[in-house]
């Protein structure tokens, strides 16, 4: 035995004998002991190589994995399992690539019983007999012999032989060369050869001046399983050091037969869930024999973990950044199978939180008041994120009796007078201190009124205009208020209007109308009525006015003083022009399956008595309409929760769970969120290149401060004399592969929020046929017209769809954004079948991996019907035959073809399952035959589409489909 290892072993055994008497008797939980606690390689020449060992001793069963080591350190094992015993890890230090100086690092060992770290240190000096870098002398391909198939990928490797006798895997460092790209070609520098067509191809690899021997690879026709491996496109450019992320690796079989596979992690921080660390054992013990029989190359990849299995599978790949230093890294997964190979690169950027900035740093407030604190995290790459809410940290209050934070919200509420300091902490990082001085609340009542001026616009004979003002007590004593009057207007009805608002707001409704259609007294005077109301109680004032602009003072008295609100309006001699009002201006169908139909109605109103003539159309590819520029199409997301309408308190709908977060007090208004207090906050996470928000202005509207990714985007003034919709562009030109955060903070009033519109190049904006409108034109006077918008997602591929509906009249245009997300069919047993046409041949096939090679030269037609998955009760496989001499395809669930001759036809297998009996919700699939061309056609149309006109004759029912 190595003397150093023997000494280490003795030390470990001595240590364990002591520990076993003390700690092991206390607990039965698995325990892993690592010794020595640190390793000092001492002074090393840059030409030296030194070896040390780490001993792992376990009581119980403990799995372990090395998360990260510096490149100048190499280990003989990176993962394993220790069970009531000892295991050694040999560490070799080769500082050849390090500059002179002192270095400190650590080896991080993640175990099932906790994380262990072993500090490593070394001092590097220049060697007196400097040895030059070994030179590459020969390179060899691994394996030396292999066969390929059209469409499949096979993994090839390269081993380099150096002048000092060492060997190294240089698969990713060489230039791969194919002498016939028409037969087989390489994907970049990963050593994956793709078969393109049948034939033979010579391949070799070269680096600098060294070239490998040429090997000849035969490429045959595709048969058997066909591996499709993929990870969703996710940008992991902000992973916090020491955290975990999970990706989904999808393994699919696009061919025939049983797919057997093996997934190998070639990077220590990539963990395959369910793997057998260090054992190399998995679910299919005879995989090597199977792969060998099917010609898959046997590249030796030790890896840091592997998992084997068969058939389609969704695997979880865990990214564990424990011990991984800050910066950009690339992980590699190797997938080997009897249906081809894949090499998947997983790039990540690891960041550490360096500091937290907290604002405001000093503030004065009253007891029971609230303030919003904002914590901004600053990361090691200089980027900033909002860490104010949720699980992004914790609030520390120097004296918790002085106040508290709302749950999962950055809103601090003062409990008593005094001074308190507040910090935001995340892990070991703390923010600067915010000093909060709390004063006793004013003892006098204080009436808050908003807005102080309301614009009601132009009012013609018989017309009405409405608005609201908000009343609230912001003082420390009880308050009562009373309407004193409107200037010198005469009170014509009702009662004294008064109330006692608390800290929650109360609304005073205002209605101004021009009572009659004709002027009176011959002097051009019009009777105008102002009505004020709070719920059931109202009071009215009247006055005769000439045409013109007016600014009338509404006086409110309370037991602490007086407030004035000014009412602005214009009296007109004639009725106003017709005015088209559309509600809603956005429709969000949410997540839908690719089947059936959905419908929603749009209300069209005319807010005048003049006849309104209108029309409606789909924007499609138009950039403008009637000389008016049309808006950019975005994905409309509504914040409405229809289930809450009339239930007072607002909650985020399920479809937005995990994306939207509302803090503060929010009520609902027809299902939409409406803030109550002026410290309400909204956070919405999204992916895209830009975002706008939609809200309603009103007499009680406040100020909305908008932030995107922690940066101020501006303020939205929501105050207006009448209720009107406003759209605010919060961000443009964002990096759309990043996750972004929209934050809306309401101050000084109320916000009624409708939703947002997200922009992205991934949106499907000009797809035809999925949206219809009825009716497309009409006239409206005083009634309300309803326009039905119907969407038919059946046949649409997965993705986000959006379209604008354009309403137009002589008075202008309005656009309504319609959006939906098509997800996979909720009926997992269904397969969408398309019709493909080449000459007289008509083929039926699903859209997906593996079909491209079989359908080259065919024109894809519309989706035709849906078949069932294999194993569905009441169904049989629907087989395909092809006659190359007649260029004709034939389909039947009878393996013998029924009564039809299949002479000259080649059997191509099953395309899915078809019902042989009339199942619920199924349709007849009709077969047609052309005796002149010997071609077959298939349709679900009982009238046969136009087959009869093309010389086809009816040939019976092929089965029943969805």
PDB file of C-alpha atoms in Angstrom, residues 137-279:
ATOM      1  CA  UNK A 137       1.690  12.957 -32.408  1.00  0.00           C
ATOM      2  CA  UNK A 138      -1.233  10.769 -33.445  1.00  0.00           C
ATOM      3  CA  UNK A 139      -5.032  10.841 -33.310  1.00  0.00           C
ATOM      4  CA  UNK A 140      -7.374   7.883 -33.640  1.00  0.00           C
ATOM      5  CA  UNK A 141     -11.108   7.678 -34.254  1.00  0.00           C
ATOM      6  CA  UNK A 142     -13.263   5.746 -31.784  1.00  0.00           C
ATOM      7  CA  UNK A 143     -14.784   3.405 -32.831  1.00  0.00           C
ATOM      8  CA  UNK A 144     -12.771   2.209 -35.814  1.00  0.00           C
ATOM      9  CA  UNK A 145     -15.787   0.666 -37.563  1.00  0.00           C
ATOM     10  CA  UNK A 146     -19.416   1.762 -37.508  1.00  0.00           C
ATOM     11  CA  UNK A 147     -22.528   1.830 -39.699  1.00  0.00           C
ATOM     12  CA  UNK A 148     -25.057   4.651 -40.008  1.00  0.00           C
ATOM     13  CA  UNK A 149     -28.626   5.125 -41.215  1.00  0.00           C
ATOM     14  CA  UNK A 150     -30.357   8.001 -43.000  1.00  0.00           C
ATOM     15  CA  UNK A 151     -31.499  10.650 -40.520  1.00  0.00           C
ATOM     16  CA  UNK A 152     -29.800   9.182 -37.475  1.00  0.00           C
ATOM     17  CA  UNK A 153     -26.866  10.714 -35.637  1.00  0.00           C
ATOM     18  CA  UNK A 154     -23.953   8.620 -34.413  1.00  0.00           C
ATOM     19  CA  UNK A 155     -21.366   9.755 -31.892  1.00  0.00           C
ATOM     20  CA  UNK A 156     -17.695   9.482 -32.861  1.00  0.00           C
ATOM     21  CA  UNK A 157     -14.771  10.233 -30.588  1.00  0.00           C
ATOM     22  CA  UNK A 158     -11.102  11.089 -30.990  1.00  0.00           C
ATOM     23  CA  UNK A 159      -8.213  10.016 -28.754  1.00  0.00           C
ATOM     24  CA  UNK A 160      -4.976  11.987 -29.025  1.00  0.00           C
ATOM     25  CA  UNK A 161      -1.561  10.366 -28.392  1.00  0.00           C
ATOM     26  CA  UNK A 162       1.115  12.788 -27.091  1.00  0.00           C
ATOM     27  CA  UNK A 163       4.903  12.772 -27.125  1.00  0.00           C
ATOM     28  CA  UNK A 164       5.105  12.029 -23.397  1.00  0.00           C
ATOM     29  CA  UNK A 165       3.054   8.860 -23.854  1.00  0.00           C
ATOM     30  CA  UNK A 166      -0.157  10.349 -22.459  1.00  0.00           C
ATOM     31  CA  UNK A 167      -3.598  10.006 -24.022  1.00  0.00           C
ATOM     32  CA  UNK A 168      -6.431  12.522 -24.061  1.00  0.00           C
ATOM     33  CA  UNK A 169      -9.990  12.719 -25.375  1.00  0.00           C
ATOM     34  CA  UNK A 170      -9.922  15.615 -27.886  1.00  0.00           C
ATOM     35  CA  UNK A 171     -13.345  15.011 -29.481  1.00  0.00           C
ATOM     36  CA  UNK A 172     -14.356  18.664 -29.196  1.00  0.00           C
ATOM     37  CA  UNK A 173     -10.984  20.082 -30.246  1.00  0.00           C
ATOM     38  CA  UNK A 174     -10.578  18.586 -33.727  1.00  0.00           C
ATOM     39  CA  UNK A 175     -11.908  19.509 -37.133  1.00  0.00           C
ATOM     40  CA  UNK A 176     -14.229  16.801 -38.458  1.00  0.00           C
ATOM     41  CA  UNK A 177     -14.174  16.142 -42.206  1.00  0.00           C
ATOM     42  CA  UNK A 178     -16.595  14.199 -44.426  1.00  0.00           C
ATOM     43  CA  UNK A 179     -15.603  13.514 -48.019  1.00  0.00           C
ATOM     44  CA  UNK A 180     -19.245  13.323 -49.127  1.00  0.00           C
ATOM     45  CA  UNK A 181     -21.625  15.669 -47.352  1.00  0.00           C
ATOM     46  CA  UNK A 182     -24.459  14.418 -49.560  1.00  0.00           C
ATOM     47  CA  UNK A 183     -24.237  11.044 -47.790  1.00  0.00           C
ATOM     48  CA  UNK A 184     -23.147  12.072 -44.297  1.00  0.00           C
ATOM     49  CA  UNK A 185     -22.146  15.331 -42.610  1.00  0.00           C
ATOM     50  CA  UNK A 186     -20.966  16.507 -39.183  1.00  0.00           C
ATOM     51  CA  UNK A 187     -22.747  18.840 -36.775  1.00  0.00           C
ATOM     52  CA  UNK A 188     -20.187  21.504 -35.843  1.00  0.00           C
ATOM     53  CA  UNK A 189     -17.356  20.136 -33.614  1.00  0.00           C
ATOM     54  CA  UNK A 190     -19.235  17.673 -31.428  1.00  0.00           C
ATOM     55  CA  UNK A 191     -18.369  14.526 -33.392  1.00  0.00           C
ATOM     56  CA  UNK A 192     -21.977  13.760 -34.354  1.00  0.00           C
ATOM     57  CA  UNK A 193     -22.256  12.339 -37.859  1.00  0.00           C
ATOM     58  CA  UNK A 194     -25.692  12.629 -39.522  1.00  0.00           C
ATOM     59  CA  UNK A 195     -26.680  10.206 -42.248  1.00  0.00           C
ATOM     60  CA  UNK A 196     -28.212  12.163 -45.132  1.00  0.00           C
ATOM     61  CA  UNK A 197     -28.704   9.580 -47.907  1.00  0.00           C
ATOM     62  CA  UNK A 198     -27.795   5.990 -48.631  1.00  0.00           C
ATOM     63  CA  UNK A 199     -24.241   5.307 -49.748  1.00  0.00           C
ATOM     64  CA  UNK A 200     -20.763   5.381 -48.234  1.00  0.00           C
ATOM     65  CA  UNK A 201     -18.816   8.251 -46.768  1.00  0.00           C
ATOM     66  CA  UNK A 202     -15.195   8.562 -45.725  1.00  0.00           C
ATOM     67  CA  UNK A 203     -14.483  10.545 -42.565  1.00  0.00           C
ATOM     68  CA  UNK A 204     -11.440  11.661 -40.641  1.00  0.00           C
ATOM     69  CA  UNK A 205     -10.433  14.224 -37.998  1.00  0.00           C
ATOM     70  CA  UNK A 206      -7.515  16.605 -37.898  1.00  0.00           C
ATOM     71  CA  UNK A 207      -5.890  18.970 -35.451  1.00  0.00           C
ATOM     72  CA  UNK A 208      -3.027  21.254 -36.367  1.00  0.00           C
ATOM     73  CA  UNK A 209      -0.823  19.112 -38.626  1.00  0.00           C
ATOM     74  CA  UNK A 210      -1.999  15.745 -37.323  1.00  0.00           C
ATOM     75  CA  UNK A 211      -4.682  13.798 -39.219  1.00  0.00           C
ATOM     76  CA  UNK A 212      -6.431  10.586 -38.244  1.00  0.00           C
ATOM     77  CA  UNK A 213      -6.703   7.581 -40.566  1.00  0.00           C
ATOM     78  CA  UNK A 214      -9.771   7.664 -42.839  1.00  0.00           C
ATOM     79  CA  UNK A 215     -12.559   5.243 -42.024  1.00  0.00           C
ATOM     80  CA  UNK A 216     -15.389   4.394 -44.418  1.00  0.00           C
ATOM     81  CA  UNK A 217     -18.919   4.367 -43.036  1.00  0.00           C
ATOM     82  CA  UNK A 218     -21.834   2.786 -44.915  1.00  0.00           C
ATOM     83  CA  UNK A 219     -25.124   4.712 -44.613  1.00  0.00           C
ATOM     84  CA  UNK A 220     -28.245   2.586 -45.045  1.00  0.00           C
ATOM     85  CA  UNK A 221     -31.958   3.301 -45.206  1.00  0.00           C
ATOM     86  CA  UNK A 222     -33.694   4.258 -41.994  1.00  0.00           C
ATOM     87  CA  UNK A 223     -35.222   1.325 -40.147  1.00  0.00           C
ATOM     88  CA  UNK A 224     -35.982   0.496 -36.567  1.00  0.00           C
ATOM     89  CA  UNK A 225     -36.028   3.077 -33.750  1.00  0.00           C
ATOM     90  CA  UNK A 226     -35.178   6.736 -34.349  1.00  0.00           C
ATOM     91  CA  UNK A 227     -33.995   8.780 -31.345  1.00  0.00           C
ATOM     92  CA  UNK A 228     -35.221  12.341 -30.873  1.00  0.00           C
ATOM     93  CA  UNK A 229     -33.715  14.004 -27.799  1.00  0.00           C
ATOM     94  CA  UNK A 230     -34.326  17.626 -26.866  1.00  0.00           C
ATOM     95  CA  UNK A 231     -34.280  20.097 -23.995  1.00  0.00           C
ATOM     96  CA  UNK A 232     -36.620  23.126 -24.075  1.00  0.00           C
ATOM     97  CA  UNK A 233     -34.904  26.315 -25.177  1.00  0.00           C
ATOM     98  CA  UNK A 234     -34.227  27.986 -21.826  1.00  0.00           C
ATOM     99  CA  UNK A 235     -31.633  30.690 -21.239  1.00  0.00           C
ATOM    100  CA  UNK A 236     -29.888  29.965 -17.932  1.00  0.00           C
ATOM    101  CA  UNK A 237     -27.867  33.163 -17.799  1.00  0.00           C
ATOM    102  CA  UNK A 238     -28.662  34.006 -14.180  1.00  0.00           C
ATOM    103  CA  UNK A 239     -28.296  31.017 -11.849  1.00  0.00           C
ATOM    104  CA  UNK A 240     -27.414  31.920  -8.305  1.00  0.00           C
ATOM    105  CA  UNK A 241     -24.348  30.151  -6.967  1.00  0.00           C
ATOM    106  CA  UNK A 242     -25.357  27.277  -4.691  1.00  0.00           C
ATOM    107  CA  UNK A 243     -28.857  27.006  -6.160  1.00  0.00           C
ATOM    108  CA  UNK A 244     -30.556  24.355  -8.286  1.00  0.00           C
ATOM    109  CA  UNK A 245     -32.495  24.496 -11.538  1.00  0.00           C
ATOM    110  CA  UNK A 246     -34.367  21.657 -13.248  1.00  0.00           C
ATOM    111  CA  UNK A 247     -34.631  21.066 -16.996  1.00  0.00           C
ATOM    112  CA  UNK A 248     -36.707  18.466 -18.806  1.00  0.00           C
ATOM    113  CA  UNK A 249     -34.930  16.156 -21.245  1.00  0.00           C
ATOM    114  CA  UNK A 250     -37.378  14.620 -23.720  1.00  0.00           C
ATOM    115  CA  UNK A 251     -36.552  11.271 -25.336  1.00  0.00           C
ATOM    116  CA  UNK A 252     -38.823  10.220 -28.202  1.00  0.00           C
ATOM    117  CA  UNK A 253     -38.899   7.401 -30.729  1.00  0.00           C
ATOM    118  CA  UNK A 254     -39.765   8.660 -34.230  1.00  0.00           C
ATOM    119  CA  UNK A 255     -39.184   5.239 -35.796  1.00  0.00           C
ATOM    120  CA  UNK A 256     -40.369   1.674 -35.366  1.00  0.00           C
ATOM    121  CA  UNK A 257     -39.524  -0.942 -32.789  1.00  0.00           C
ATOM    122  CA  UNK A 258     -38.429  -0.474 -29.193  1.00  0.00           C
ATOM    123  CA  UNK A 259     -36.040   2.347 -28.365  1.00  0.00           C
ATOM    124  CA  UNK A 260     -33.375   1.581 -25.757  1.00  0.00           C
ATOM    125  CA  UNK A 261     -31.244   4.437 -24.497  1.00  0.00           C
ATOM    126  CA  UNK A 262     -28.556   5.548 -22.072  1.00  0.00           C
ATOM    127  CA  UNK A 263     -28.108   9.128 -20.839  1.00  0.00           C
ATOM    128  CA  UNK A 264     -24.643  10.057 -19.521  1.00  0.00           C
ATOM    129  CA  UNK A 265     -23.716  13.265 -17.723  1.00  0.00           C
ATOM    130  CA  UNK A 266     -20.262  14.418 -18.807  1.00  0.00           C
ATOM    131  CA  UNK A 267     -20.293  17.378 -16.378  1.00  0.00           C
ATOM    132  CA  UNK A 268     -20.259  17.052 -12.552  1.00  0.00           C
ATOM    133  CA  UNK A 269     -22.908  19.730 -11.973  1.00  0.00           C
ATOM    134  CA  UNK A 270     -25.425  18.077 -14.332  1.00  0.00           C
ATOM    135  CA  UNK A 271     -27.384  15.436 -12.414  1.00  0.00           C
ATOM    136  CA  UNK A 272     -29.751  12.977 -14.071  1.00  0.00           C
ATOM    137  CA  UNK A 273     -32.647  12.395 -11.705  1.00  0.00           C
ATOM    138  CA  UNK A 274     -32.835   8.723 -10.813  1.00  0.00           C
ATOM    139  CA  UNK A 275     -29.253   8.006 -11.953  1.00  0.00           C
ATOM    140  CA  UNK A 276     -26.915   5.500 -10.361  1.00  0.00           C
ATOM    141  CA  UNK A 277     -23.858   7.610  -9.414  1.00  0.00           C
ATOM    142  CA  UNK A 278     -20.567   5.929 -10.132  1.00  0.00           C
ATOM    143  CA  UNK A 279     -22.126   2.497 -10.659  1.00  0.00           C
TER     144      UNK A 279
END
